[in-house]
Amino acid sequence: MTTQPSPGGSRPASPRTERQRERRRRILDAATRLASAGGFEAVQMREVAEASDVALGTLYRYFPSKIHLLLGVLLDQLELLRETLRDRPLTEADPAERLLRTLRRAFRAQERDPLLAEAMMRALVFADRSAQAEVRAVSELTTDILVDAAGLPADPGPDRRSAMRVIQLTWHSTLMHWLSGHTTAAEADRDLSTACRLVAGGTGG
């Protein structure tokens, strides 16, 4: 089954009321369950609507396409990662070590749920201009997580923020290669360790 954006527009409606937030939560939870069970192909808009007990037209108002929906799931998972890191703060003194530990936490979660990880990353790769805002939100949130992990100030300056974006891009690329079977988990860990040492080595102080 193919999915088409709703004719009403290309952006999902922003939930403003408690009822809308609860409905959006049900949609994201349903999509996450479907992706975890069957990967990218298992997330079909009609099935998500049925599983979340919303009308198909309502689903399209929140998420104009399957890609937008899975990017919403990715943002949701990143928020969970940020909450976990805030609940369990890193203790390493070296920024590169803190970054690597953060990426290892994320990678372990992806190893536990590879079909969900693949679905989210495929959505990120397949996203076109209609999902530009969602892709930018994923990039910004991921960079914010890495800025926090490195122990940098909230506004670290353009050079340091750029360094975190380089690590972010390495993380996404490494994850895609691992998911597609082109690299092993051990190789992925080594590549991430190298990136953190090389890129984050000058972020301290």
CSV table of N, CA and C in Angstrom, one decimal, residues 19-31 33-34 44-63 69:
chain,number,residue,atom,x,y,z
A,19,ARG,N,-6.2,16.7,24.4
A,19,ARG,CA,-6.8,15.7,23.6
A,19,ARG,C,-6.0,15.4,22.3
A,20,GLN,N,-5.5,16.5,21.7
A,20,GLN,CA,-4.7,16.4,20.5
A,20,GLN,C,-3.4,15.8,20.8
A,21,ARG,N,-2.8,16.1,22.0
A,21,ARG,CA,-1.5,15.6,22.3
A,21,ARG,C,-1.7,14.1,22.6
A,22,GLU,N,-2.8,13.7,23.3
A,22,GLU,CA,-3.0,12.3,23.6
A,22,GLU,C,-3.2,11.5,22.3
A,23,ARG,N,-3.9,12.1,21.3
A,23,ARG,CA,-4.2,11.4,20.0
A,23,ARG,C,-2.8,11.2,19.3
A,24,ARG,N,-2.0,12.3,19.3
A,24,ARG,CA,-0.7,12.2,18.6
A,24,ARG,C,0.2,11.1,19.3
A,25,ARG,N,0.1,11.0,20.6
A,25,ARG,CA,0.8,10.0,21.4
A,25,ARG,C,0.4,8.6,20.9
A,26,ARG,N,-0.9,8.4,20.8
A,26,ARG,CA,-1.4,7.1,20.3
A,26,ARG,C,-0.9,6.7,18.9
A,27,ILE,N,-0.9,7.7,18.1
A,27,ILE,CA,-0.4,7.5,16.7
A,27,ILE,C,1.0,7.1,16.7
A,28,LEU,N,1.9,7.9,17.4
A,28,LEU,CA,3.3,7.5,17.5
A,28,LEU,C,3.5,6.2,18.1
A,29,ASP,N,2.8,5.8,19.1
A,29,ASP,CA,3.0,4.5,19.8
A,29,ASP,C,2.6,3.4,18.8
A,30,ALA,N,1.5,3.6,18.1
A,30,ALA,CA,1.1,2.6,17.1
A,30,ALA,C,2.1,2.4,16.0
A,31,ALA,N,2.6,3.5,15.5
A,31,ALA,CA,3.6,3.4,14.4
A,31,ALA,C,4.9,2.8,14.9
A,33,ARG,N,5.1,0.5,17.3
A,33,ARG,CA,4.9,-0.9,17.5
A,33,ARG,C,4.9,-1.6,16.1
A,34,LEU,N,4.3,-1.0,15.1
A,34,LEU,CA,4.3,-1.6,13.8
A,34,LEU,C,5.7,-1.7,13.2
A,44,GLN,N,2.0,1.1,7.5
A,44,GLN,CA,1.1,1.6,6.5
A,44,GLN,C,0.0,2.5,7.2
A,45,MET,N,-0.3,3.6,6.6
A,45,MET,CA,-1.1,4.6,7.2
A,45,MET,C,-2.4,4.1,7.7
A,46,ARG,N,-3.1,3.3,6.9
A,46,ARG,CA,-4.4,2.7,7.3
A,46,ARG,C,-4.3,1.9,8.5
A,47,GLU,N,-3.2,1.0,8.6
A,47,GLU,CA,-3.0,0.2,9.8
A,47,GLU,C,-2.7,1.0,11.0
A,48,VAL,N,-1.9,2.1,10.8
A,48,VAL,CA,-1.6,3.0,11.9
A,48,VAL,C,-2.9,3.6,12.4
A,49,ALA,N,-3.7,4.1,11.5
A,49,ALA,CA,-5.0,4.7,11.9
A,49,ALA,C,-5.8,3.7,12.7
A,50,GLU,N,-5.9,2.5,12.2
A,50,GLU,CA,-6.7,1.5,13.0
A,50,GLU,C,-6.1,1.2,14.3
A,51,ALA,N,-4.8,1.0,14.4
A,51,ALA,CA,-4.2,0.6,15.6
A,51,ALA,C,-4.2,1.8,16.7
A,52,SER,N,-4.3,3.0,16.2
A,52,SER,CA,-4.3,4.1,17.1
A,52,SER,C,-5.7,4.7,17.4
A,53,ASP,N,-6.7,4.0,16.7
A,53,ASP,CA,-8.1,4.4,16.9
A,53,ASP,C,-8.4,5.8,16.5
A,54,VAL,N,-7.9,6.2,15.3
A,54,VAL,CA,-8.2,7.5,14.8
A,54,VAL,C,-8.6,7.3,13.3
A,55,ALA,N,-9.4,8.3,12.8
A,55,ALA,CA,-9.8,8.2,11.4
A,55,ALA,C,-8.6,8.4,10.5
A,56,LEU,N,-8.6,7.8,9.3
A,56,LEU,CA,-7.4,8.0,8.4
A,56,LEU,C,-7.2,9.4,8.1
A,57,GLY,N,-8.3,10.2,7.8
A,57,GLY,CA,-8.1,11.6,7.5
A,57,GLY,C,-7.5,12.4,8.6
A,58,THR,N,-7.8,12.0,9.9
A,58,THR,CA,-7.2,12.6,11.0
A,58,THR,C,-5.8,12.4,11.1
A,59,LEU,N,-5.4,11.1,10.8
A,59,LEU,CA,-4.0,10.7,10.8
A,59,LEU,C,-3.2,11.6,9.8
A,60,TYR,N,-3.8,11.8,8.7
A,60,TYR,CA,-3.1,12.6,7.6
A,60,TYR,C,-3.0,14.1,8.0
A,61,ARG,N,-3.9,14.5,8.9
A,61,ARG,CA,-3.7,15.9,9.4
A,61,ARG,C,-2.6,16.1,10.3
A,62,TYR,N,-2.3,15.0,11.0
A,62,TYR,CA,-1.1,15.0,11.9
A,62,TYR,C,0.2,14.8,11.2
A,63,PHE,N,0.1,13.8,10.3
A,63,PHE,CA,1.3,13.4,9.6
A,63,PHE,C,0.9,13.1,8.1
A,69,LEU,N,5.5,10.6,9.3
A,69,LEU,CA,5.1,9.8,10.5
A,69,LEU,C,6.4,9.2,11.1
